[in-house]
Coordinates of C-alpha atoms and ligand atoms in Angstrom, one line a residue:
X1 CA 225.5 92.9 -35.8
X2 CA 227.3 92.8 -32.5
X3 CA 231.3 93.4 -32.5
X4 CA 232.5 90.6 -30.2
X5 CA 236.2 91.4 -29.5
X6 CA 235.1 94.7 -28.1
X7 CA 231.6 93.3 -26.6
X8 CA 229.8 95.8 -28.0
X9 CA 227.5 97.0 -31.0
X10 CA 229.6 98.1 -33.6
X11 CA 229.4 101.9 -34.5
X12 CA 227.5 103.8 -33.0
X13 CA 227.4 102.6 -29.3
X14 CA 231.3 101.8 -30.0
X15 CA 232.5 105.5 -30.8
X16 CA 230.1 106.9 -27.9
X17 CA 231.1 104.6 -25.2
X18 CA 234.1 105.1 -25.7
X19 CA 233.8 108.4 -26.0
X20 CA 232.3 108.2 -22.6
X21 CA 235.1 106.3 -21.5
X22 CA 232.4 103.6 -19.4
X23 CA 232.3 100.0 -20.4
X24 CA 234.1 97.0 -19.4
X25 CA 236.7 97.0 -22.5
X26 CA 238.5 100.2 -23.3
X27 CA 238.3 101.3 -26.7
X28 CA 239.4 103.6 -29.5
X29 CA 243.1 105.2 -30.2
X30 CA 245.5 105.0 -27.5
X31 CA 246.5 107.5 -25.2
X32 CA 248.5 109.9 -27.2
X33 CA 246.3 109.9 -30.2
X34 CA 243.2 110.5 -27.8
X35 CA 245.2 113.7 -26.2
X36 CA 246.1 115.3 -29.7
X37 CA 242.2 114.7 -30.7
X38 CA 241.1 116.8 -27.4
X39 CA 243.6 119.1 -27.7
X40 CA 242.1 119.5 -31.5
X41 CA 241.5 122.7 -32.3
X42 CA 243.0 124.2 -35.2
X43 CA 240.9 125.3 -38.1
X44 CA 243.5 125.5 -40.9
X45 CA 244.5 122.3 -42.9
X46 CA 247.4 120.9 -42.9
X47 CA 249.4 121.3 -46.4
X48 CA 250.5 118.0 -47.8
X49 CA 252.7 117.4 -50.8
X50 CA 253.0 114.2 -52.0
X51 CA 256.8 113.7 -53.7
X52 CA 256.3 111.0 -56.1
X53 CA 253.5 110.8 -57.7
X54 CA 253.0 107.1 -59.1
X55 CA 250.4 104.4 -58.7
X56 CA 250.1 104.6 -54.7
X57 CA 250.3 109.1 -54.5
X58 CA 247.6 109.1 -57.4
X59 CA 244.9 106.4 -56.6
X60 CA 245.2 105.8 -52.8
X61 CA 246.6 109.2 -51.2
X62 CA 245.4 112.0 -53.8
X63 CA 241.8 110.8 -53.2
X64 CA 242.0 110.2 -49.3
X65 CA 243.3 114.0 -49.4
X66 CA 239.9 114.6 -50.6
X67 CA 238.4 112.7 -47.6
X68 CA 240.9 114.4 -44.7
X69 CA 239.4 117.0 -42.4
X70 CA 242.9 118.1 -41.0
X71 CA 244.9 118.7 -44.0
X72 CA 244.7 119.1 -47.5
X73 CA 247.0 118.5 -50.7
X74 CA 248.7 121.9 -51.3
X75 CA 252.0 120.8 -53.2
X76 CA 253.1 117.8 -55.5
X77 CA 257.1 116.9 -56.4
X78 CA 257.8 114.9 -59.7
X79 CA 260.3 114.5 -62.0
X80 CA 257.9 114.5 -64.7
X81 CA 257.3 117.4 -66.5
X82 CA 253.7 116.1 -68.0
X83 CA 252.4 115.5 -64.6
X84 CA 252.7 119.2 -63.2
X85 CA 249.8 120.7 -65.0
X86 CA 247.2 117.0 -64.8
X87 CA 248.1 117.4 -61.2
X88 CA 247.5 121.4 -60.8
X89 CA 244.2 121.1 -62.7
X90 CA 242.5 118.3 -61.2
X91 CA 243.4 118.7 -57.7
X92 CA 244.0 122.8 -58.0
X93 CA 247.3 123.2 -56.8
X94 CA 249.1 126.4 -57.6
X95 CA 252.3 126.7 -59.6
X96 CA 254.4 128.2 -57.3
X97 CA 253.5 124.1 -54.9
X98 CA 255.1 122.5 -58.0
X99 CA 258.4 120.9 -57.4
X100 CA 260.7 118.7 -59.1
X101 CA 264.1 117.0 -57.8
X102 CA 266.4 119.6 -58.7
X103 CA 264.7 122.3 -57.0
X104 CA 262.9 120.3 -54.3
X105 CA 265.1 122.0 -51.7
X106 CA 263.6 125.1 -52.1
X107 CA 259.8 124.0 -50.4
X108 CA 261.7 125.1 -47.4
X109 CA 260.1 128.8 -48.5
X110 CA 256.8 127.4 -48.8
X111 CA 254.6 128.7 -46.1
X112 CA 251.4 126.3 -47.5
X113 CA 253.4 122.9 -47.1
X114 CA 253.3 121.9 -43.5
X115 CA 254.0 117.9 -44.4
X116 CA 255.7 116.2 -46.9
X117 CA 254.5 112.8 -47.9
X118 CA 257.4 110.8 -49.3
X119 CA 255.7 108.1 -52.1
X120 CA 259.0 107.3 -53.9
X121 CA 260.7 103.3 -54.5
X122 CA 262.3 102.0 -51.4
X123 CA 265.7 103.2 -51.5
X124 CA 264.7 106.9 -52.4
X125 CA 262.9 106.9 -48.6
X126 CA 265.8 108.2 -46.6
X127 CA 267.6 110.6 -49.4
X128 CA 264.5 112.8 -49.3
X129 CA 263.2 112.1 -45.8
X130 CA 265.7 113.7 -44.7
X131 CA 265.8 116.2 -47.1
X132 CA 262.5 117.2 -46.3
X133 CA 263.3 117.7 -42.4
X134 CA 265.9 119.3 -43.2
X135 CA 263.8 121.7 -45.2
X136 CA 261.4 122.1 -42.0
X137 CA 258.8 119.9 -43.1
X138 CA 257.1 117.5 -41.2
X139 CA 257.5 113.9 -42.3
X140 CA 256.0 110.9 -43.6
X141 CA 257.3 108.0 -45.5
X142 CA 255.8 105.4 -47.0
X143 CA 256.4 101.8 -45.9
X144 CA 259.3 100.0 -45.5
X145 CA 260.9 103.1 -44.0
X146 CA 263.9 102.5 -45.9
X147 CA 266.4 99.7 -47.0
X148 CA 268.8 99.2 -44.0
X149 CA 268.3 99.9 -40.4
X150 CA 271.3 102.5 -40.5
X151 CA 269.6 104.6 -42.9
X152 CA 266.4 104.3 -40.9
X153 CA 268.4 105.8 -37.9
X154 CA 269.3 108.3 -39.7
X155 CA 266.1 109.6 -41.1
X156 CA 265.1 109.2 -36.8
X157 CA 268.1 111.5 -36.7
X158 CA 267.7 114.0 -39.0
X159 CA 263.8 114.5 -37.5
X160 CA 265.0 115.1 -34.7
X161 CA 267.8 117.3 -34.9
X162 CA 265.6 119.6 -37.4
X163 CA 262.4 119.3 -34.7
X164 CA 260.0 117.7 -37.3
X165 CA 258.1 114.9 -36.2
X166 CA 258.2 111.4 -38.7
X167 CA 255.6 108.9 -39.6
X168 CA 255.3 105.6 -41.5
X169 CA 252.8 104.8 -43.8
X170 CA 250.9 102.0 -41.8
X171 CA 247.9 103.0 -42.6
X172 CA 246.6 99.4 -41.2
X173 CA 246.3 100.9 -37.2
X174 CA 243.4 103.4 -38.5
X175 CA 241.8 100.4 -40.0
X176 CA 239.0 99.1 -37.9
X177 CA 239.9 95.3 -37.9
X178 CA 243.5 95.9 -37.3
X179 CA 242.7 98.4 -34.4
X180 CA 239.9 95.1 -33.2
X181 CA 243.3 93.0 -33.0
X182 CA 245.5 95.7 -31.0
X183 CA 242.9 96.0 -28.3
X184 CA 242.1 92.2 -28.2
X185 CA 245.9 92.0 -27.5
X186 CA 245.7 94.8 -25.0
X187 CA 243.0 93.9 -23.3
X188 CA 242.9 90.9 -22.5
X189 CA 239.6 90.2 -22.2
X190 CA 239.7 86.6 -24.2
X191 CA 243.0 85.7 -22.7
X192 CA 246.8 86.0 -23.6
X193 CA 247.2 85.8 -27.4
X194 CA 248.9 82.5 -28.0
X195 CA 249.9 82.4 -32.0
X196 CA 249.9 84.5 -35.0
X197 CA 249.7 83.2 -38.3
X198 CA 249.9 85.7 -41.4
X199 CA 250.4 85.7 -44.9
X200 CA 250.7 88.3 -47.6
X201 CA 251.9 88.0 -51.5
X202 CA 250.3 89.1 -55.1
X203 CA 251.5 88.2 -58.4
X204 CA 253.9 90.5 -59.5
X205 CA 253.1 91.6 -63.1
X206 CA 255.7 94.0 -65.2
X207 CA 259.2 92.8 -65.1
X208 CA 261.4 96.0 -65.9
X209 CA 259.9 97.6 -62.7
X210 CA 262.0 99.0 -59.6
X211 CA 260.3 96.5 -57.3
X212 CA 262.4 93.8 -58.6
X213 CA 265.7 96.4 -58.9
X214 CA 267.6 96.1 -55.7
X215 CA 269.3 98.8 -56.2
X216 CA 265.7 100.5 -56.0
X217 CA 263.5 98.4 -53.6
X218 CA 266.2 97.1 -51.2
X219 CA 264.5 93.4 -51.4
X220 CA 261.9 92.0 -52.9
X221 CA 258.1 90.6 -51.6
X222 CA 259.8 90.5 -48.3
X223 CA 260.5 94.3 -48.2
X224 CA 257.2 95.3 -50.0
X225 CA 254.1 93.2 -48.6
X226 CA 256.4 90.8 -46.1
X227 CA 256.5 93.8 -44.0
X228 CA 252.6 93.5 -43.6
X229 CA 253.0 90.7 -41.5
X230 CA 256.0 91.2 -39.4
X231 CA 253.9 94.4 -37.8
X232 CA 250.6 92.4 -37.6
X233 CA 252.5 89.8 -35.8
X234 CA 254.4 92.5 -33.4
X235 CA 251.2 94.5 -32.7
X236 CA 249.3 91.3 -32.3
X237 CA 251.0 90.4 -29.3
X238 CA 252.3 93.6 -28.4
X239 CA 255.8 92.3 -27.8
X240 CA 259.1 92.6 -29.8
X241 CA 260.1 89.3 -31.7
X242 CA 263.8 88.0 -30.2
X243 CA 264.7 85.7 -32.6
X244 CA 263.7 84.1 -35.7
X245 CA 264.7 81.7 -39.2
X246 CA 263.6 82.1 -42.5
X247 CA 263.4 79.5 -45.4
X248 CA 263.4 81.4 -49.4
X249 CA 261.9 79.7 -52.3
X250 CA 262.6 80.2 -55.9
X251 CA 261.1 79.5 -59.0
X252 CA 263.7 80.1 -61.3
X253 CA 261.8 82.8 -62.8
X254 CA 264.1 85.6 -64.7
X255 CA 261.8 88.1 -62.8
X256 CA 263.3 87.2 -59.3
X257 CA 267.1 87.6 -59.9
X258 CA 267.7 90.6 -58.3
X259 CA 265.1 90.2 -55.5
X260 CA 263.3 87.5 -53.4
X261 CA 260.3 86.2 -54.7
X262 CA 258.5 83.8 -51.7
X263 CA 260.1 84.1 -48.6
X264 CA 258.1 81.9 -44.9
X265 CA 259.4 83.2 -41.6
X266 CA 259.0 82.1 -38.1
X267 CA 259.7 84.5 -35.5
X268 CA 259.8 84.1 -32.0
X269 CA 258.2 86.3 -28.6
X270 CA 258.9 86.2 -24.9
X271 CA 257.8 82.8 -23.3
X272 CA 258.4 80.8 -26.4
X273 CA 254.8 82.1 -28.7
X274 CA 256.2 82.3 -32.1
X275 CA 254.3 83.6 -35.4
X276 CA 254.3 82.0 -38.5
X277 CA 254.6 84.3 -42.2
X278 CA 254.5 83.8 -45.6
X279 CA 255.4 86.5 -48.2
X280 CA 255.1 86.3 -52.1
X281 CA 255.6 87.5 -55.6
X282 CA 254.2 84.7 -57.1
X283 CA 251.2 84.1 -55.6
X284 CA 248.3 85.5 -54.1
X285 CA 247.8 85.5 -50.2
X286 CA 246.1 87.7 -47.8
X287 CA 245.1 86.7 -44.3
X288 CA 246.1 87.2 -40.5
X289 CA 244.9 84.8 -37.7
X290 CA 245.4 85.7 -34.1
X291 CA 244.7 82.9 -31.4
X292 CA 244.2 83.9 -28.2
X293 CA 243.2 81.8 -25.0
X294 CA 239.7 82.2 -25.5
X295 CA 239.5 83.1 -28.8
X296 CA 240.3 83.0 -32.1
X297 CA 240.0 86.4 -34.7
X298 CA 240.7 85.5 -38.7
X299 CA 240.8 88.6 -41.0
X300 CA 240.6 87.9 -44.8
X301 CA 241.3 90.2 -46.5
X302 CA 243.8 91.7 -44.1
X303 CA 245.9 93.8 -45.6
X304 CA 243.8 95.3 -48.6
X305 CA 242.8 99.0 -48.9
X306 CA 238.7 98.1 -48.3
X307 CA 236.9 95.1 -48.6
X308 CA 238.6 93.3 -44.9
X309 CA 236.1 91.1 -43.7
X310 CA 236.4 89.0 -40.0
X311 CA 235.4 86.5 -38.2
X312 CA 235.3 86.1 -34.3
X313 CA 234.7 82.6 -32.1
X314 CA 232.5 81.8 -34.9
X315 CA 230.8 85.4 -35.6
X316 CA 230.7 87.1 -38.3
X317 CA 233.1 91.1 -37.8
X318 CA 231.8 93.9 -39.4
X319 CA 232.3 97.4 -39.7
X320 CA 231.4 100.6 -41.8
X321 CA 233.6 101.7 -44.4
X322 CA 236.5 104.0 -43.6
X323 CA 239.2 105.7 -45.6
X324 CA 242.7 104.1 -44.2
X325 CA 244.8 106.9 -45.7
X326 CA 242.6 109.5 -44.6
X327 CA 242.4 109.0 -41.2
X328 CA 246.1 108.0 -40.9
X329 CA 247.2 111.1 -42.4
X330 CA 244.7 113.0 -40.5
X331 CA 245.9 110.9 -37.3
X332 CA 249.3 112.7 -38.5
X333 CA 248.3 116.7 -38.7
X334 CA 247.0 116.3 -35.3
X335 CA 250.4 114.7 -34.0
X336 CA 251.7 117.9 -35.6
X337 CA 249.5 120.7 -34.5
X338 CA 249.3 119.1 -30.4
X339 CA 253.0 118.5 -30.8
X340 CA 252.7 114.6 -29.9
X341 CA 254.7 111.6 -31.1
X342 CA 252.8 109.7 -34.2
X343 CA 251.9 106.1 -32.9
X344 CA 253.2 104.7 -36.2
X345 CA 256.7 106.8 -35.3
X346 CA 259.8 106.1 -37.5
X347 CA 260.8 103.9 -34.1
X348 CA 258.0 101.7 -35.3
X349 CA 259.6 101.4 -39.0
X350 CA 262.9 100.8 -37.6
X351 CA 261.9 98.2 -35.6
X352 CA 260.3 96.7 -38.6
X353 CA 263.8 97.2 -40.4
X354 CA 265.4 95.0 -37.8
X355 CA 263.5 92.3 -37.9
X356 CA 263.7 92.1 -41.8
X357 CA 267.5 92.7 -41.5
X358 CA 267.3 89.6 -39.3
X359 CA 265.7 87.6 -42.1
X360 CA 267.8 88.8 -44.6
X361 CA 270.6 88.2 -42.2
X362 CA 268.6 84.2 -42.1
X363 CA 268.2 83.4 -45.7
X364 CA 271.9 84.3 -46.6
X365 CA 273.1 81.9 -43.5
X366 CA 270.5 79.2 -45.3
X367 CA 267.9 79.6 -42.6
X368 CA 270.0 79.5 -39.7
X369 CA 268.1 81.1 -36.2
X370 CA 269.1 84.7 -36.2
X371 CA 268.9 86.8 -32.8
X372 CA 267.6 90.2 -32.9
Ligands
NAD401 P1 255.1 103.5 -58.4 O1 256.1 102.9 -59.3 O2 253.7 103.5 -58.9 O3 255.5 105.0 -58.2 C1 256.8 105.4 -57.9 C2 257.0 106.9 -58.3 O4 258.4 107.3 -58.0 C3 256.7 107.2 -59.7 O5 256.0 108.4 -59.8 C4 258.1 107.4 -60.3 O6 258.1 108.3 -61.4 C5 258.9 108.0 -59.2 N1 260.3 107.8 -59.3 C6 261.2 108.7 -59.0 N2 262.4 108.2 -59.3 C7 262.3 107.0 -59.7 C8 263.2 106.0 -60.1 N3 264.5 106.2 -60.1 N4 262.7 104.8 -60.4 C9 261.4 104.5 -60.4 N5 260.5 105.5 -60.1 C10 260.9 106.7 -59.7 O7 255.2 102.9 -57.0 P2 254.1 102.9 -55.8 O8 253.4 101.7 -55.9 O9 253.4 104.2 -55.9 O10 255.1 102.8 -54.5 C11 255.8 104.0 -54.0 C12 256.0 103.8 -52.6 O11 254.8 103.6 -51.9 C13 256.9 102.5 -52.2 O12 257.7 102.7 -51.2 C14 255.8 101.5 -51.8 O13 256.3 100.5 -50.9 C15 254.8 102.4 -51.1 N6 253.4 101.9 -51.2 C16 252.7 101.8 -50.0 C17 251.5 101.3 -50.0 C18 250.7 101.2 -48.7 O14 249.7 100.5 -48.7 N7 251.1 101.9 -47.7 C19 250.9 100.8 -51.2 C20 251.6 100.9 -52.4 C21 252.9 101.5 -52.4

């Protein structure tokens, strides 16, 4: 099946010509990435531990650890006592890896954690980001970065000051079709890219959980899934939006009190281009179409774990399966070992955090046009 964005077969004759570096249409991970995978040559993994241990730590990044050539799961934090030995058995992690919330400070000491992978609700994201580069660790936190763009400079800050490097949980730039629609925009092989449109929203089931607590997820589908779309759009066309207005709809639902439920956005780029999102609790959704000046890419599924599927001008996008988590945390223990920046950097959460500041900022004005 040929790979049209990139002109090329897909697989095999994509990794090796670009490997080779010949071919009309550059390809692969960008610069930085590419330097930290030559400079690749450390034999030791990488010690993660995951703090939090819920639905996204247990089925998505416990079993992409399993998949990771750089690093490894060495440690676990959780406030529940039950989980410590279901966790030490299964993925044979020692006692003295096992933290909880009182102690947590204390992984400092821990020669076998190099990383620490925070997986808790939304507002917990800067309390132990920070905590963690204060203890030495190395950094990443799951997406959205946190709940206000001042505590996302200060998790930026706290990296920094403490010399660990910070990463976001986008695990959608090690995804092949996401990685298609960077280079399409970088390139610019088919032209200028012209208008985004993206949508992203599932039916939220339990009521009593934290992702409809403010206090606990900072906003509602909007924060959580909404997010998808405003870095699709931005990496896209590889541009920063300026200005945007958002509309919120309600369906009077108990559920939604505290947080939004559907929320469409229009943002707007450099020479008037604008992108058009919709985010939801109560519905289903899941797509991203990028139009270009000679062409047009629709992915659907888009934001999903596995199962994406494409289509090009008219053709049919395929690739092999891939493990998003374990090549972005991979992606990550190389940053670490060659000393580079990650390329989902917490600068790339902040700027997310703007942007949904700015909508926020929108909704409560009733949809006024918000500069950012
Ligand atoms: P979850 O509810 O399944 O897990 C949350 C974990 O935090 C649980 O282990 C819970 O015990 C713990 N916790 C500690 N203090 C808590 C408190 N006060 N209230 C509630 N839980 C508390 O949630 P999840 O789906 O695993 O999401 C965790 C984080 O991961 C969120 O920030 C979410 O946005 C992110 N996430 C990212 C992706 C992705 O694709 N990158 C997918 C799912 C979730």
């Amino acid at each position: 099946m040929k790979n049209p964005i990139s002109n090329d077969k897909p697989r095999r004759n994509f990794i090796k010509k670009s490997a080779m570096g010949i071919g009309g249409i550059s390809i692969g991970l960008p610069l930085t990435s590419a330097l930290a995978a030559d400079k690749y040559t450390q034999t030791k993994k990488l010690g993660v531990a995951l703090v939090g241990l819920g639905n996204y730590a247990t089925n998505q990044l416990a079993p992409a650890l399993q998949e990771t050539a750089h690093c490894y799961l060495a440690g676990i934090v959780t406030g529940t006592k039950s989980k410590e030995k279901v966790w030490m058995d299964k993925h044979n992690i020692p006692k003295k890896n096992v933290y909880n919330y009182d102690n947590f400070e204390e992984i400092a000491n821990n020669k076998d954690i190099d990383i620490i992978y925070v997986v808790l609700p939304n507002s917990m994201h800067a309390e132990y980001s920070i905590k963690a580069a204060k203890a030495g660790k190395h950094v990443i936190c799951e997406k959205p970065m946190a709940v206000s763009v001042e505590e996302c400079e200060a998790m930026i800050k706290a990296c920094k000051e403490n010399k660990v490097k910070l990463s976001i949980g986008y695990r959608l730039h090690f995804d092949p079709y996401h990685k298609e629609i960077i280079k399409l925009s970088k390139e610019g092989s088919f032209g200028k890219v012209t208008y985004v449109s993206s949508q992203f929203g599932f039916t939220i089931g339990d009521p009593t959980q934290w992702r409809l607590k403010k206090a606990l997820a900072g906003g509602g589908a909007l924060m959580d899934v909404g997010i998808y779309c405003i870095q699709a759009a931005r990496y896209a066309y590889g541009e920063e939006p300026i200005a945007l207005q958002a509309q919120e709809f309600r369906s009077g639902s108990e559920k939604f009190r505290e947080v939004d439920e559907t929320v469409s956005w229009q943002m707007e780029f450099p020479d008037g281009k604008i992108s058009n999102s919709t985010t939801s609790y109560a519905f289903g959704t899941n797509h991203l179409v990028v139009t270009a000046q000679k062409a047009r890419a629709v992915i659907m599924p888009a934001y999903s774990y596995n199962g994406l599927g494409g289509i090009f001008n008219n053709e049919k996008l395929e690739f092999p399966r891939i493990n998003q988590q374990a090549l972005q945390m991979d992606d990550f223990a190389k940053n670490v070992v060659a000393n580079t920046e990650s390329k989902i950097s917490g600068e790339e959460g902040l700027k997310d955090m703007k942007v949904l500041e700015a909508i926020y900022k929108s909704l409560a004005s009733g949809g006024k046009r918000v500069t950012i």
